[in-house]
């Protein structure tokens, strides 16, 4: 009796497998996204407590965050026994470093939108949004350079208030940080300054 030849073939490995460097980069990108998610959840919790301290109702906070009222209440009551802290001073002329970084971030976003994402700072802004860029001194210096380049190259397309805001932020970043206690985390200060800077630029434009 003839034995049939086994025509099944062992699958061949891919001709161009991923290199270790490529795999490392893939996992690094995934970790950046995961890390950004954790940071954003923590930031949201801090912002909820901050607005509760400012007198906002839990129903109002729930509506704005898209959370349920019980979930907001849990965040608020979790720190109810903590020492009360004074509400933050929501003014552009604060000169602590995270506040100034937030102002620079907000300015870069406004420039990116004004130039329809053709700005040099657009990639940086997008990387921050995805959690792939963090506010290290080196990254802040990079963002300053990109914003300054956009202001120089697109002088006629951008309102003068953008240049004035950048000059003020840049001068303050080059000065020593003034003494003074702050109760909000660096992430909260950046987020608040970012939004206040964007609102101010739109009012002045």
mmCIF file of C-alpha atoms in Angstrom:
data_model
loop_
_atom_site.group_PDB
_atom_site.id
_atom_site.type_symbol
_atom_site.label_atom_id
_atom_site.label_comp_id
_atom_site.label_asym_id
_atom_site.label_seq_id
_atom_site.Cartn_x
_atom_site.Cartn_y
_atom_site.Cartn_z
ATOM 1 C CA UNK A 1 0.000 0.000 0.000
ATOM 2 C CA UNK A 2 1.481 3.262 -1.095
ATOM 3 C CA UNK A 3 2.043 5.833 1.600
ATOM 4 C CA UNK A 4 0.670 9.226 0.682
ATOM 5 C CA UNK A 5 3.189 11.995 0.779
ATOM 6 C CA UNK A 6 2.430 14.598 3.446
ATOM 7 C CA UNK A 7 2.033 17.755 1.426
ATOM 8 C CA UNK A 8 1.445 19.967 4.436
ATOM 9 C CA UNK A 9 4.167 22.564 4.803
ATOM 10 C CA UNK A 10 5.465 24.202 7.903
ATOM 11 C CA UNK A 11 4.620 27.926 7.747
ATOM 12 C CA UNK A 12 7.655 29.922 6.886
ATOM 13 C CA UNK A 13 8.614 32.769 9.182
ATOM 14 C CA UNK A 14 7.992 36.286 7.881
ATOM 15 C CA UNK A 15 10.665 37.393 5.511
ATOM 16 C CA UNK A 16 10.978 40.772 7.300
ATOM 17 C CA UNK A 17 10.335 40.200 10.992
ATOM 18 C CA UNK A 18 10.188 43.127 13.365
ATOM 19 C CA UNK A 19 13.520 44.083 14.771
ATOM 20 C CA UNK A 20 14.019 44.390 18.485
ATOM 21 C CA UNK A 21 14.308 48.166 18.103
ATOM 22 C CA UNK A 22 10.961 48.333 16.274
ATOM 23 C CA UNK A 23 9.276 46.188 18.915
ATOM 24 C CA UNK A 24 10.769 48.349 21.658
ATOM 25 C CA UNK A 25 9.366 51.472 19.985
ATOM 26 C CA UNK A 26 5.904 49.892 19.651
ATOM 27 C CA UNK A 27 5.768 49.027 23.334
ATOM 28 C CA UNK A 28 7.110 52.460 24.269
ATOM 29 C CA UNK A 29 4.323 54.099 22.257
ATOM 30 C CA UNK A 30 1.722 51.905 23.961
ATOM 31 C CA UNK A 31 3.157 52.697 27.374
ATOM 32 C CA UNK A 32 2.975 56.418 26.576
ATOM 33 C CA UNK A 33 -0.738 56.115 25.832
ATOM 34 C CA UNK A 34 -1.368 54.062 28.987
ATOM 35 C CA UNK A 35 0.633 56.503 31.077
ATOM 36 C CA UNK A 36 -1.236 59.460 29.618
ATOM 37 C CA UNK A 37 -4.534 57.792 30.507
ATOM 38 C CA UNK A 38 -3.472 57.348 34.119
ATOM 39 C CA UNK A 39 -2.237 60.925 34.300
ATOM 40 C CA UNK A 40 -5.463 62.244 32.776
ATOM 41 C CA UNK A 41 -7.613 60.359 35.277
ATOM 42 C CA UNK A 42 -5.579 61.775 38.134
ATOM 43 C CA UNK A 43 -5.750 65.268 36.648
ATOM 44 C CA UNK A 44 -9.522 65.045 36.247
ATOM 45 C CA UNK A 45 -9.889 64.037 39.897
ATOM 46 C CA UNK A 46 -7.815 67.042 40.986
ATOM 47 C CA UNK A 47 -9.832 69.388 38.757
ATOM 48 C CA UNK A 48 -13.094 68.064 40.229
ATOM 49 C CA UNK A 49 -11.889 68.818 43.751
ATOM 50 C CA UNK A 50 -10.639 72.243 42.672
ATOM 51 C CA UNK A 51 -13.975 73.280 41.157
ATOM 52 C CA UNK A 52 -15.808 71.923 44.189
ATOM 53 C CA UNK A 53 -13.578 74.147 46.367
ATOM 54 C CA UNK A 54 -14.526 77.079 44.107
ATOM 55 C CA UNK A 55 -18.175 76.457 44.987
ATOM 56 C CA UNK A 56 -19.372 74.635 41.889
ATOM 57 C CA UNK A 57 -22.212 72.183 42.562
ATOM 58 C CA UNK A 58 -21.655 68.487 42.049
ATOM 59 C CA UNK A 59 -24.469 68.380 39.501
ATOM 60 C CA UNK A 60 -22.753 71.092 37.468
ATOM 61 C CA UNK A 61 -19.395 69.330 37.616
ATOM 62 C CA UNK A 62 -21.008 66.021 36.648
ATOM 63 C CA UNK A 63 -22.649 67.619 33.608
ATOM 64 C CA UNK A 64 -19.382 69.168 32.429
ATOM 65 C CA UNK A 65 -17.246 66.069 32.995
ATOM 66 C CA UNK A 66 -19.772 63.586 31.606
ATOM 67 C CA UNK A 67 -19.613 61.650 34.869
ATOM 68 C CA UNK A 68 -22.459 60.555 37.094
ATOM 69 C CA UNK A 69 -23.268 62.681 40.123
ATOM 70 C CA UNK A 70 -22.422 59.819 42.538
ATOM 71 C CA UNK A 71 -19.002 59.436 40.861
ATOM 72 C CA UNK A 72 -18.328 63.156 41.303
ATOM 73 C CA UNK A 73 -19.539 62.995 44.894
ATOM 74 C CA UNK A 74 -17.113 60.142 45.563
ATOM 75 C CA UNK A 75 -14.207 62.224 44.285
ATOM 76 C CA UNK A 76 -15.231 65.217 46.379
ATOM 77 C CA UNK A 77 -15.906 63.351 49.633
ATOM 78 C CA UNK A 78 -12.705 61.320 49.279
ATOM 79 C CA UNK A 79 -10.723 64.417 50.268
ATOM 80 C CA UNK A 80 -13.356 66.152 52.367
ATOM 81 C CA UNK A 81 -11.299 65.790 55.544
ATOM 82 C CA UNK A 82 -8.172 67.305 54.017
ATOM 83 C CA UNK A 83 -6.998 70.698 55.163
ATOM 84 C CA UNK A 84 -8.934 73.320 53.197
ATOM 85 C CA UNK A 85 -6.798 75.208 50.727
ATOM 86 C CA UNK A 86 -7.444 78.677 49.330
ATOM 87 C CA UNK A 87 -8.821 78.752 45.788
ATOM 88 C CA UNK A 88 -6.150 79.248 43.117
ATOM 89 C CA UNK A 89 -5.464 82.690 41.699
ATOM 90 C CA UNK A 90 -6.680 82.415 38.112
ATOM 91 C CA UNK A 91 -4.683 85.233 36.529
ATOM 92 C CA UNK A 92 -2.214 85.213 33.661
ATOM 93 C CA UNK A 93 0.499 87.031 35.609
ATOM 94 C CA UNK A 94 1.374 84.057 37.809
ATOM 95 C CA UNK A 95 5.057 83.304 37.310
ATOM 96 C CA UNK A 96 5.576 79.767 38.602
ATOM 97 C CA UNK A 97 7.078 77.454 35.988
ATOM 98 C CA UNK A 98 4.161 75.037 35.345
ATOM 99 C CA UNK A 99 1.814 78.004 34.955
ATOM 100 C CA UNK A 100 4.093 79.569 32.347
ATOM 101 C CA UNK A 101 4.454 76.206 30.584
ATOM 102 C CA UNK A 102 0.670 75.976 30.422
ATOM 103 C CA UNK A 103 0.468 79.448 28.913
ATOM 104 C CA UNK A 104 3.063 78.469 26.303
ATOM 105 C CA UNK A 105 1.076 75.299 25.560
ATOM 106 C CA UNK A 106 -2.128 77.266 25.087
ATOM 107 C CA UNK A 107 -0.389 79.789 22.837
ATOM 108 C CA UNK A 108 1.046 76.968 20.698
ATOM 109 C CA UNK A 109 -2.419 75.447 20.300
ATOM 110 C CA UNK A 110 -3.855 78.779 19.180
ATOM 111 C CA UNK A 111 -1.040 79.225 16.653
ATOM 112 C CA UNK A 112 -1.547 75.690 15.335
ATOM 113 C CA UNK A 113 -5.266 76.247 14.831
ATOM 114 C CA UNK A 114 -4.789 79.692 13.315
ATOM 115 C CA UNK A 115 -2.381 78.281 10.727
ATOM 116 C CA UNK A 116 -4.597 75.263 10.004
ATOM 117 C CA UNK A 117 -2.078 72.787 11.439
ATOM 118 C CA UNK A 118 0.682 74.069 9.151
ATOM 119 C CA UNK A 119 2.589 75.501 12.105
ATOM 120 C CA UNK A 120 5.943 74.093 13.140
ATOM 121 C CA UNK A 121 4.609 73.627 16.675
ATOM 122 C CA UNK A 122 1.679 71.448 15.544
ATOM 123 C CA UNK A 123 3.525 68.135 15.912
ATOM 124 C CA UNK A 124 4.572 69.064 19.430
ATOM 125 C CA UNK A 125 1.018 70.064 20.376
ATOM 126 C CA UNK A 126 -0.328 66.783 19.003
ATOM 127 C CA UNK A 127 2.336 64.805 20.858
ATOM 128 C CA UNK A 128 1.370 66.482 24.140
ATOM 129 C CA UNK A 129 -2.293 65.617 23.512
ATOM 130 C CA UNK A 130 -1.360 61.948 22.988
ATOM 131 C CA UNK A 131 0.859 61.849 26.048
ATOM 132 C CA UNK A 132 4.033 61.370 24.005
ATOM 133 C CA UNK A 133 5.592 64.661 25.084
ATOM 134 C CA UNK A 134 6.032 65.802 28.665
ATOM 135 C CA UNK A 135 7.045 69.177 30.038
ATOM 136 C CA UNK A 136 10.721 68.564 30.695
ATOM 137 C CA UNK A 137 13.079 71.555 30.477
ATOM 138 C CA UNK A 138 14.411 70.243 27.164
ATOM 139 C CA UNK A 139 10.934 69.821 25.678
ATOM 140 C CA UNK A 140 9.853 73.266 26.851
ATOM 141 C CA UNK A 141 12.931 74.773 25.191
ATOM 142 C CA UNK A 142 11.995 72.918 21.999
ATOM 143 C CA UNK A 143 8.434 74.259 22.119
ATOM 144 C CA UNK A 144 9.702 77.801 22.692
ATOM 145 C CA UNK A 145 11.910 77.506 19.623
ATOM 146 C CA UNK A 146 9.049 76.178 17.477
ATOM 147 C CA UNK A 147 6.613 78.877 18.626
ATOM 148 C CA UNK A 148 9.183 81.599 18.018
ATOM 149 C CA UNK A 149 9.842 80.227 14.536
ATOM 150 C CA UNK A 150 6.117 80.222 13.711
ATOM 151 C CA UNK A 151 5.766 83.789 14.944
ATOM 152 C CA UNK A 152 8.679 84.857 12.759
ATOM 153 C CA UNK A 153 7.601 83.031 9.608
ATOM 154 C CA UNK A 154 3.890 83.850 9.863
ATOM 155 C CA UNK A 155 4.124 87.383 11.194
ATOM 156 C CA UNK A 156 1.356 88.719 8.943
ATOM 157 C CA UNK A 157 -1.011 85.794 9.486
ATOM 158 C CA UNK A 158 -0.981 85.897 13.290
ATOM 159 C CA UNK A 159 -2.421 88.651 15.505
ATOM 160 C CA UNK A 160 0.039 90.834 17.401
ATOM 161 C CA UNK A 161 -1.341 89.503 20.704
ATOM 162 C CA UNK A 162 0.336 86.165 19.950
ATOM 163 C CA UNK A 163 3.763 87.816 19.802
ATOM 164 C CA UNK A 164 3.060 89.894 22.922
ATOM 165 C CA UNK A 165 1.982 86.787 24.835
ATOM 166 C CA UNK A 166 5.072 84.860 23.746
ATOM 167 C CA UNK A 167 7.430 87.701 24.729
ATOM 168 C CA UNK A 168 5.829 87.885 28.181
ATOM 169 C CA UNK A 169 5.959 84.110 28.704
ATOM 170 C CA UNK A 170 9.509 83.801 27.414
ATOM 171 C CA UNK A 171 10.846 86.614 29.618
ATOM 172 C CA UNK A 172 9.194 85.087 32.690
ATOM 173 C CA UNK A 173 10.562 81.605 31.950
ATOM 174 C CA UNK A 174 14.089 83.043 31.885
ATOM 175 C CA UNK A 175 13.724 84.562 35.361
ATOM 176 C CA UNK A 176 14.205 82.722 38.671
ATOM 177 C CA UNK A 177 10.991 81.215 40.023
ATOM 178 C CA UNK A 178 9.575 83.540 42.703
ATOM 179 C CA UNK A 179 9.020 82.046 46.170
ATOM 180 C CA UNK A 180 5.508 81.174 47.233
ATOM 181 C CA UNK A 181 3.547 78.078 48.100
ATOM 182 C CA UNK A 182 1.127 76.591 45.600
ATOM 183 C CA UNK A 183 -1.538 74.065 46.468
ATOM 184 C CA UNK A 184 -2.361 72.771 42.998
ATOM 185 C CA UNK A 185 -0.250 70.139 41.257
ATOM 186 C CA UNK A 186 1.915 71.072 38.271
ATOM 187 C CA UNK A 187 -0.542 69.316 35.906
ATOM 188 C CA UNK A 188 -3.488 71.317 37.249
ATOM 189 C CA UNK A 189 -1.579 74.592 36.961
ATOM 190 C CA UNK A 190 -0.600 73.841 33.367
ATOM 191 C CA UNK A 191 -4.157 72.904 32.447
ATOM 192 C CA UNK A 192 -5.676 76.010 34.024
ATOM 193 C CA UNK A 193 -3.076 78.337 32.480
ATOM 194 C CA UNK A 194 -3.522 76.720 29.076
ATOM 195 C CA UNK A 195 -7.261 77.399 29.022
ATOM 196 C CA UNK A 196 -7.001 80.896 30.486
ATOM 197 C CA UNK A 197 -4.294 81.826 27.956
ATOM 198 C CA UNK A 198 -6.402 80.581 25.041
ATOM 199 C CA UNK A 199 -9.469 82.465 26.263
ATOM 200 C CA UNK A 200 -7.421 85.651 26.695
ATOM 201 C CA UNK A 201 -5.943 85.418 23.181
ATOM 202 C CA UNK A 202 -9.404 84.992 21.655
ATOM 203 C CA UNK A 203 -10.753 87.983 23.536
ATOM 204 C CA UNK A 204 -7.822 90.163 22.494
ATOM 205 C CA UNK A 205 -7.666 89.080 18.844
#
